[in-house]
């Protein structure tokens, strides 16, 4: 058993060193008003790959956990973990996601924000596990919307709702707009995809302006 674990770790280390594991997320974000979202969806249907079948839909519950990383130097940074589950497909695995600190927010030469991102499938006990590890849940919400694909690029158009602890079916939107995210998950060093994302984002103007979002400048430290 020990030898099997050691071999698995060696294989994982080798894969990471070879840059074949997608562990970097390239991201642009924006928003569109409820009154204009149908026009944006029509534009995406024409531009994206799944034009015949239409976009995928999702109805998910997401929870954001954090724990202070005391090994990050003189100014400790929180370790952020996301747990996501599909409400409309209860038999699907839950998703645990690590998100690193964003890079490139102030660098005008970088078309997109870049951050470390690792996703793994888990069981429903992952929330209990994180809480036992000392993680604190910062916030949670319901996301419902559409997902499009264009090559390696993924476009999410999400309506975000507040969680109602008393009645889960009674959803209250947090705003009168949809969150729009353009992202690619790729191995380290594939920065050329960022230019493709910028070109694609240009095709969505003026319906939605996709840009790098610096969460440190927001009044509330809350990211997607």
Backbone as numpy.savetxt, mean C-alpha at the origin, in Angstrom:
# Nx Ny Nz CAx CAy CAz Cx Cy Cz
15.62 -30.64 11.10 14.79 -29.43 11.10 15.66 -28.18 11.10
16.72 -28.20 11.96 17.62 -27.05 12.03 18.31 -26.82 10.70
18.69 -27.91 10.04 19.35 -27.79 8.74 18.41 -27.21 7.69
17.12 -27.59 7.74 16.14 -27.07 6.78 15.95 -25.57 6.96
15.86 -25.13 8.24 15.70 -23.70 8.51 16.92 -22.93 8.03
18.10 -23.49 8.30 19.33 -22.84 7.87 19.40 -22.73 6.35
18.99 -23.78 5.64 18.98 -23.74 4.18 18.00 -22.70 3.66
16.83 -22.62 4.28 15.82 -21.63 3.86 16.34 -20.22 4.06
17.01 -19.96 5.19 17.57 -18.63 5.45 18.68 -18.31 4.45
19.51 -19.30 4.12 20.57 -19.08 3.13 19.97 -18.74 1.77
18.90 -19.45 1.39 18.24 -19.19 0.10 17.64 -17.79 0.08
17.02 -17.38 1.22 16.41 -16.05 1.29 17.48 -14.98 1.20
18.59 -15.16 1.92 19.68 -14.19 1.88 20.26 -14.08 0.48
20.42 -15.22 -0.19 20.94 -15.22 -1.55 20.00 -14.49 -2.50
18.69 -14.71 -2.32 17.70 -14.05 -3.19 17.72 -12.54 -2.98
17.84 -12.11 -1.71 17.89 -10.68 -1.42 19.13 -10.05 -2.03
20.28 -10.72 -1.90 21.53 -10.20 -2.45 21.50 -10.16 -3.97
20.71 -11.04 -4.58 20.62 -11.09 -6.04 19.56 -10.14 -6.60
18.88 -9.42 -5.70 17.84 -8.45 -6.11 16.75 -9.08 -6.96
16.24 -10.24 -6.51 15.14 -10.87 -7.24 13.85 -10.88 -6.43
13.91 -10.40 -5.18 12.71 -10.33 -4.35 12.14 -8.92 -4.42
10.86 -8.75 -4.77 10.27 -7.40 -4.83 10.08 -6.83 -3.42
10.98 -5.96 -3.00 10.92 -5.42 -1.65 10.95 -3.90 -1.61
10.78 -3.27 -2.79 10.72 -1.81 -2.87 9.41 -1.40 -3.53
8.69 -0.48 -2.89 7.46 0.03 -3.47 7.68 1.44 -4.01
7.34 1.63 -5.28 7.36 2.95 -5.92 5.92 3.46 -5.91
5.71 4.69 -5.44 4.35 5.11 -5.13 4.09 6.57 -5.51
2.92 6.79 -6.11 2.37 8.13 -6.34 0.92 8.11 -5.86
0.47 9.24 -5.30 -0.88 9.29 -4.73 -1.59 10.59 -5.10
-2.90 10.51 -5.08 -3.73 11.68 -5.33 -5.15 11.39 -4.87
-6.07 12.28 -5.22 -7.47 12.07 -4.85 -8.37 12.65 -5.92
-9.59 12.14 -5.96 -10.57 12.61 -6.93 -11.92 12.70 -6.22
-12.67 13.74 -6.50 -13.97 13.92 -5.86 -14.95 12.83 -6.27
-15.90 12.55 -5.37 -16.92 11.54 -5.67 -17.63 11.83 -6.98
-17.85 13.11 -7.25 -18.61 13.50 -8.45 -17.84 13.26 -9.75
-16.51 13.07 -9.65 -15.69 12.90 -10.85 -15.09 11.51 -10.97
-15.37 10.62 -10.00 -14.69 9.32 -10.00 -15.11 8.46 -11.19
-16.34 8.55 -11.65 -16.78 7.73 -12.78 -16.02 8.08 -14.05
-15.71 9.35 -14.22 -14.93 9.76 -15.40 -13.53 9.18 -15.32
-12.93 9.21 -14.13 -11.60 8.62 -13.94 -11.62 7.12 -14.20
-12.66 6.43 -13.73 -12.76 4.98 -13.95 -12.85 4.66 -15.44
-13.59 5.48 -16.17 -13.68 5.28 -17.62 -12.32 5.46 -18.29
-11.57 6.46 -17.84 -10.24 6.68 -18.40 -9.32 5.50 -18.10
-9.39 4.98 -16.89 -8.55 3.84 -16.51 -8.93 2.58 -17.28
-10.22 2.39 -17.52 -10.65 1.22 -18.31 -10.03 1.25 -19.70
-9.89 2.45 -20.26 -9.31 2.57 -21.59 -7.80 2.42 -21.62
-7.13 2.77 -20.51 -5.67 2.76 -20.49 -5.08 1.45 -19.97
-5.81 0.74 -19.11 -5.24 -0.40 -18.40 -5.46 -1.73 -19.13
-4.84 -2.78 -18.61 -4.80 -4.07 -19.29 -6.12 -4.83 -19.22
-6.78 -4.76 -18.05 -8.00 -5.57 -17.87 -9.23 -4.87 -18.45
-9.13 -4.46 -19.72 -10.21 -3.70 -20.35 -11.42 -4.59 -20.64
-11.21 -5.88 -20.94 -12.31 -6.76 -21.29 -13.08 -7.23 -20.06
-12.37 -7.60 -19.02 -13.02 -8.13 -17.81 -13.43 -7.03 -16.84
-12.89 -5.84 -17.00 -13.18 -4.77 -16.06 -12.26 -4.84 -14.86
-12.28 -3.84 -14.01 -11.38 -3.81 -12.86 -11.80 -4.80 -11.78
-10.83 -5.21 -10.98 -11.14 -6.01 -9.79 -11.73 -5.08 -8.73
-12.64 -5.62 -7.94 -13.19 -4.84 -6.83 -12.64 -5.40 -5.51
-12.64 -4.56 -4.50 -12.19 -5.01 -3.18 -13.00 -4.31 -2.10
-13.09 -4.97 -0.95 -13.79 -4.45 0.23 -13.00 -4.98 1.43
-12.05 -4.17 1.91 -11.07 -4.64 2.88 -11.12 -3.85 4.19
-10.68 -4.52 5.22 -10.50 -3.92 6.55 -9.00 -3.85 6.81
-8.48 -2.65 7.07 -7.04 -2.49 7.30 -6.78 -1.90 8.67
-5.78 -2.45 9.36 -5.36 -1.98 10.67 -3.89 -1.63 10.62
-3.52 -0.51 11.23 -2.14 -0.05 11.25 -1.58 -0.20 12.66
-0.49 -0.96 12.78 0.18 -1.18 14.06 1.57 -0.55 14.01
2.07 -0.18 15.17 3.43 0.34 15.24 4.07 -0.08 16.56
5.39 -0.17 16.52 6.18 -0.43 17.72 7.48 0.34 17.55
7.96 0.96 18.62 9.16 1.79 18.52 10.39 0.93 18.29
11.15 1.30 17.27 12.39 0.60 16.94 13.54 1.29 17.64
13.96 0.74 18.77 15.00 1.37 19.59 16.39 1.19 19.01
16.51 0.39 17.95 17.81 0.17 17.34 18.07 1.09 16.15
17.20 2.08 15.94 17.32 2.95 14.76 18.14 4.20 15.04
18.97 4.22 16.11 19.85 5.36 16.35 19.35 6.27 17.44
19.86 7.50 17.41 19.54 8.46 18.48 18.10 8.94 18.42
17.49 8.90 17.23 16.09 9.31 17.09 15.28 8.09 16.63
14.78 7.29 17.58 14.07 6.05 17.23 12.88 6.30 16.31
12.74 5.44 15.30 11.64 5.52 14.35 10.68 4.36 14.62
9.38 4.60 14.50 8.44 3.50 14.72 8.51 2.49 13.58
8.39 1.24 13.94 8.28 0.17 12.96 6.80 0.01 12.64
6.43 0.22 11.38 5.03 0.24 10.96 4.67 -1.08 10.30
3.59 -1.68 10.76 3.08 -2.93 10.19 1.60 -2.75 9.89
1.17 -3.25 8.74 -0.24 -3.18 8.34 -0.82 -4.58 8.27
-2.03 -4.72 8.74 -2.78 -5.97 8.62 -4.03 -5.68 7.80
-4.24 -6.48 6.77 -5.39 -6.26 5.87 -6.13 -7.58 5.66
-7.44 -7.52 5.68 -8.25 -8.71 5.43 -9.38 -8.35 4.48
-9.75 -9.31 3.65 -10.85 -9.11 2.71 -12.17 -9.40 3.42
-13.03 -8.41 3.47 -14.33 -8.58 4.13 -15.26 -9.45 3.31
-15.20 -9.30 1.99 -16.12 -10.05 1.12 -15.61 -11.45 0.78
-14.37 -11.80 1.18 -13.84 -13.15 0.98 -13.21 -13.61 2.30
-14.05 -14.06 3.21 -13.58 -14.38 4.56 -12.62 -15.56 4.61
-12.60 -16.40 3.56 -11.70 -17.56 3.55 -10.31 -17.23 3.02
-10.10 -16.01 2.56 -8.80 -15.61 2.04 -7.82 -15.38 3.19
-6.52 -15.62 2.97 -5.53 -15.34 4.01 -5.49 -13.85 4.34
-5.17 -13.54 5.58 -4.93 -12.16 5.97 -3.56 -11.76 5.42
-3.33 -10.45 5.32 -2.07 -9.96 4.78 -1.36 -9.10 5.81
-0.11 -9.43 6.09 0.74 -8.63 6.96 1.76 -7.92 6.09
1.87 -6.61 6.30 2.75 -5.82 5.44 3.65 -4.92 6.27
4.95 -5.00 5.97 5.92 -4.07 6.57 6.15 -2.93 5.60
6.12 -1.70 6.12 6.36 -0.50 5.31 7.49 0.30 5.95
8.55 0.56 5.18 9.68 1.33 5.68 9.48 2.82 5.54
10.49 3.57 5.95 10.44 5.03 5.85 10.54 5.45 4.39
9.72 6.41 3.95 9.75 6.84 2.55 11.02 7.59 2.20
11.45 7.43 0.95 12.62 8.13 0.43 12.21 8.89 -0.83
12.94 9.95 -1.10 12.74 10.68 -2.35 11.68 11.75 -2.31
11.12 12.06 -1.12 10.06 13.07 -1.06 10.57 14.46 -1.44
11.82 14.76 -1.06 12.36 16.09 -1.36 13.30 16.11 -2.54
13.51 14.97 -3.18 14.43 14.87 -4.31 13.64 15.04 -5.62
13.79 16.18 -6.26 13.03 16.46 -7.48 13.44 15.58 -8.65
14.63 14.96 -8.57 15.08 14.11 -9.66 14.44 12.72 -9.60
13.78 12.38 -8.50 13.12 11.07 -8.36 11.63 11.25 -8.62
11.10 10.60 -9.64 9.69 10.82 -10.02 8.69 10.32 -9.00
9.07 9.33 -8.18 8.12 8.74 -7.25 8.72 8.65 -5.85
7.85 8.46 -4.90 8.28 8.09 -3.55 8.71 6.63 -3.58
9.72 6.27 -2.79 10.21 4.89 -2.71 10.28 4.49 -1.25
9.77 3.30 -0.93 9.85 2.81 0.44 9.95 1.28 0.43
10.61 0.75 1.45 10.69 -0.70 1.60 9.30 -1.25 1.89
9.00 -2.40 1.32 7.68 -3.00 1.52 7.78 -4.51 1.34
7.33 -5.25 2.35 7.33 -6.71 2.30 5.96 -7.21 2.73
5.34 -8.07 1.90 4.01 -8.61 2.16 4.09 -10.11 2.38
3.35 -10.59 3.37 3.25 -12.03 3.58 1.81 -12.39 3.94
1.39 -13.58 3.57 0.08 -14.07 3.95 0.11 -14.69 5.34
-0.94 -14.46 6.11 -0.99 -14.96 7.49 -2.37 -15.51 7.80
-2.50 -16.04 9.01 -3.81 -16.47 9.50 -4.47 -15.32 10.26
-5.70 -15.54 10.71 -6.45 -14.49 11.41 -5.90 -14.19 12.79
-4.98 -15.01 13.28 -4.41 -14.79 14.62 -3.29 -13.77 14.60
-3.00 -13.17 13.44 -1.87 -12.25 13.35 -2.07 -11.03 14.25
-3.31 -10.58 14.43 -3.56 -9.42 15.30 -3.18 -9.74 16.74
-3.59 -10.89 17.23 -3.22 -11.30 18.59 -1.70 -11.40 18.73
-1.05 -11.92 17.70 0.40 -12.06 17.74 1.09 -10.70 17.86
0.64 -9.73 17.05 1.27 -8.41 17.08 1.06 -7.73 18.43
-0.14 -7.88 19.00 -0.40 -7.26 20.29 0.44 -7.90 21.38
0.65 -9.20 21.31 1.49 -9.87 22.29 2.96 -9.46 22.14
3.34 -9.06 20.92 4.70 -8.58 20.69 4.92 -7.16 21.19
3.82 -6.49 21.59 3.92 -5.12 22.08 3.53 -4.06 21.08
2.99 -4.47 19.92 2.56 -3.49 18.92 1.27 -2.82 19.36
1.13 -1.55 18.98 -0.06 -0.78 19.30 -0.81 -0.46 18.01
-2.13 -0.62 18.03 -2.91 -0.27 16.85 -3.16 1.24 16.85
-2.67 1.91 15.82 -2.80 3.36 15.73 -4.14 3.78 15.13
-4.58 3.07 14.10 -5.87 3.38 13.48 -6.30 2.21 12.62
-7.56 2.22 12.22 -8.10 1.21 11.32 -9.17 1.85 10.46
-9.44 1.25 9.31 -10.44 1.80 8.41 -10.90 0.71 7.45
-11.97 1.03 6.73 -12.50 0.17 5.67 -12.17 0.82 4.33
-11.64 0.03 3.40 -11.35 0.51 2.05 -12.16 -0.30 1.05
-12.85 0.42 0.18 -13.69 -0.24 -0.82 -13.50 0.46 -2.16
-13.29 -0.32 -3.21 -13.07 0.34 -4.49 -12.67 -0.60 -5.60
-11.76 -0.09 -6.49 -11.42 -0.79 -7.72 -9.90 -0.85 -7.89
-9.44 -1.94 -8.51 -8.02 -2.10 -8.79 -7.81 -2.37 -10.27
-6.93 -1.59 -10.89 -6.57 -1.75 -12.29 -5.10 -2.12 -12.39
-4.72 -2.75 -13.50 -3.32 -3.08 -13.74 -2.90 -2.61 -15.14
-1.66 -2.11 -15.18 -1.05 -1.70 -16.44 0.38 -2.22 -16.42
0.61 -3.42 -17.00 1.91 -4.04 -16.88 2.19 -4.35 -15.42
3.32 -3.89 -14.92 3.66 -4.09 -13.50 2.99 -3.07 -12.59
2.42 -2.03 -13.17 1.81 -0.97 -12.37 0.42 -1.37 -11.88
0.11 -0.94 -10.69 -1.20 -1.19 -10.09 -1.83 0.14 -9.71
-3.10 0.30 -10.06 -3.84 1.52 -9.72 -4.99 1.14 -8.80
-5.01 1.74 -7.63 -6.08 1.52 -6.65 -6.91 2.79 -6.53
-8.22 2.65 -6.68 -9.15 3.76 -6.48 -10.03 3.37 -5.29
-9.79 4.00 -4.15 -10.37 3.53 -2.89 -11.23 4.59 -2.22
-12.39 4.16 -1.74 -13.21 4.99 -0.86 -12.90 4.54 0.57
-12.51 5.47 1.42 -12.08 5.14 2.78 -13.21 5.48 3.76
-13.53 4.51 4.61 -14.61 4.68 5.59 -14.07 4.52 7.01
-14.68 5.24 7.93 -14.37 5.08 9.34 -14.91 3.75 9.84
-14.23 3.21 10.85 -14.71 2.00 11.49 -15.78 2.35 12.51
-16.91 1.64 12.46 -17.96 1.80 13.45 -17.96 0.56 14.33
-17.52 0.72 15.58 -17.36 -0.43 16.46 -18.70 -1.10 16.80
-19.77 -0.32 16.80 -21.06 -0.89 17.19 -21.74 -1.64 16.05
-21.61 -1.11 14.84 -22.33 -1.70 13.70 -21.43 -1.62 12.48
-20.81 -2.75 12.12 -19.83 -2.75 11.04 -20.44 -2.42 9.68
-21.74 -2.64 9.54 -22.37 -2.36 8.24 -22.70 -0.89 8.05
-22.64 -0.11 9.12 -22.96 1.32 9.07 -21.67 2.09 8.83
-21.33 2.33 7.56 -20.06 2.94 7.21 -20.20 4.43 6.97
-19.25 5.19 7.51 -19.23 6.65 7.33 -17.96 7.03 6.59
-18.08 7.61 5.38 -16.87 8.00 4.64 -16.12 9.11 5.36
-14.79 9.09 5.27 -14.01 10.12 5.95 -13.94 11.41 5.14
-14.31 11.33 3.84 -14.29 12.53 2.99 -15.20 12.32 1.80
-15.35 13.35 1.01 -16.15 13.28 -0.21 -15.28 13.04 -1.44
-14.26 12.22 -1.26 -13.36 11.94 -2.37 -12.84 10.52 -2.27
-12.20 10.07 -3.35 -11.57 8.75 -3.41 -10.05 8.92 -3.39
-9.38 8.01 -2.72 -7.91 7.96 -2.74 -7.48 7.20 -3.99
-6.52 7.75 -4.72 -6.00 7.12 -5.93 -4.51 6.87 -5.73
-4.09 5.60 -5.91 -2.69 5.23 -5.70 -2.17 4.48 -6.92
-1.03 4.91 -7.40 -0.32 4.24 -8.48 0.97 3.67 -7.89
1.16 2.36 -7.97 2.31 1.74 -7.30 2.87 0.60 -8.11
4.13 0.28 -7.81 4.82 -0.89 -8.36 5.67 -1.48 -7.24
5.60 -2.78 -7.06 6.45 -3.49 -6.12 7.52 -4.20 -6.94
8.79 -3.84 -6.70 9.88 -4.35 -7.54 11.12 -4.59 -6.69
12.07 -5.40 -7.21 13.34 -5.59 -6.49 14.13 -4.29 -6.41
15.07 -4.24 -5.50 15.91 -3.06 -5.32 16.68 -2.74 -6.59
16.75 -1.46 -6.91 17.57 -1.01 -8.04 16.85 -0.84 -9.35
15.56 -1.12 -9.41 14.83 -0.98 -10.68 14.14 0.39 -10.74
14.95 1.43 -10.66 14.41 2.79 -10.60 13.80 3.25 -11.92
14.08 2.54 -13.01 13.54 2.95 -14.31 12.02 2.89 -14.33
11.43 2.03 -13.48 9.96 1.91 -13.45 9.32 3.21 -12.99
10.06 4.02 -12.22 9.52 5.28 -11.72 9.20 6.24 -12.87
10.03 6.21 -13.91 9.78 7.08 -15.07 8.53 6.61 -15.82
8.32 5.29 -15.92 7.11 4.77 -16.55 5.87 5.21 -15.76
5.99 5.22 -14.45 4.86 5.64 -13.60 4.55 7.12 -13.81
5.58 7.94 -13.92 5.35 9.36 -14.16 4.65 9.59 -15.49
5.08 8.86 -16.52 4.44 9.00 -17.83 2.98 8.57 -17.79
2.70 7.49 -17.05 1.32 7.03 -16.94 0.48 8.04 -16.17
1.04 8.60 -15.11 0.32 9.60 -14.31 -0.03 10.82 -15.15
0.83 11.17 -16.11 0.56 12.32 -16.98 -0.70 12.09 -17.81
-0.97 10.82 -18.15 -2.15 10.51 -18.96 -3.45 10.63 -18.17
-3.36 10.69 -16.85 -4.55 10.81 -16.01 -4.88 12.26 -15.67
-4.00 13.18 -16.04 -4.29 14.59 -15.80 -5.29 15.09 -16.81
-6.17 16.04 -16.48 -6.31 16.73 -15.20 -7.31 16.05 -14.25
-7.72 14.80 -14.57 -8.73 14.14 -13.73 -8.21 13.91 -12.32
-6.93 13.54 -12.23 -6.32 13.34 -10.91 -4.84 13.70 -11.03
-4.32 14.37 -10.02 -2.91 14.74 -9.97 -2.22 13.77 -9.02
-1.41 12.89 -9.57 -0.68 11.92 -8.76 0.71 12.46 -8.47
1.10 12.47 -7.19 2.37 13.05 -6.80 2.93 12.35 -5.58
4.16 12.72 -5.21 4.78 12.19 -4.00 4.19 12.93 -2.80
3.80 12.16 -1.78 3.21 12.75 -0.58 4.20 12.59 0.57
4.57 13.72 1.18 5.47 13.71 2.33 4.62 13.73 3.60
4.49 12.56 4.24 3.61 12.46 5.42 4.13 13.25 6.61
5.43 13.54 6.63 5.98 14.32 7.74 5.44 15.75 7.73
4.97 16.22 6.58 4.45 17.57 6.47 2.95 17.65 6.74
2.30 16.49 6.89 0.88 16.47 7.16 0.62 16.71 8.64
-0.54 17.33 8.98 -0.85 17.60 10.40 -1.03 16.35 11.22
-1.44 15.22 10.57 -1.61 13.95 11.26 -0.75 12.92 10.56
0.07 12.23 11.32 0.97 11.22 10.73 0.19 9.96 10.43
-0.42 9.94 9.24 -1.26 8.80 8.84 -1.10 8.57 7.36
-0.59 7.42 6.98 -0.39 7.11 5.58 -1.12 5.86 5.19
-1.26 5.66 3.84 -1.96 4.49 3.37 -1.08 3.28 3.38
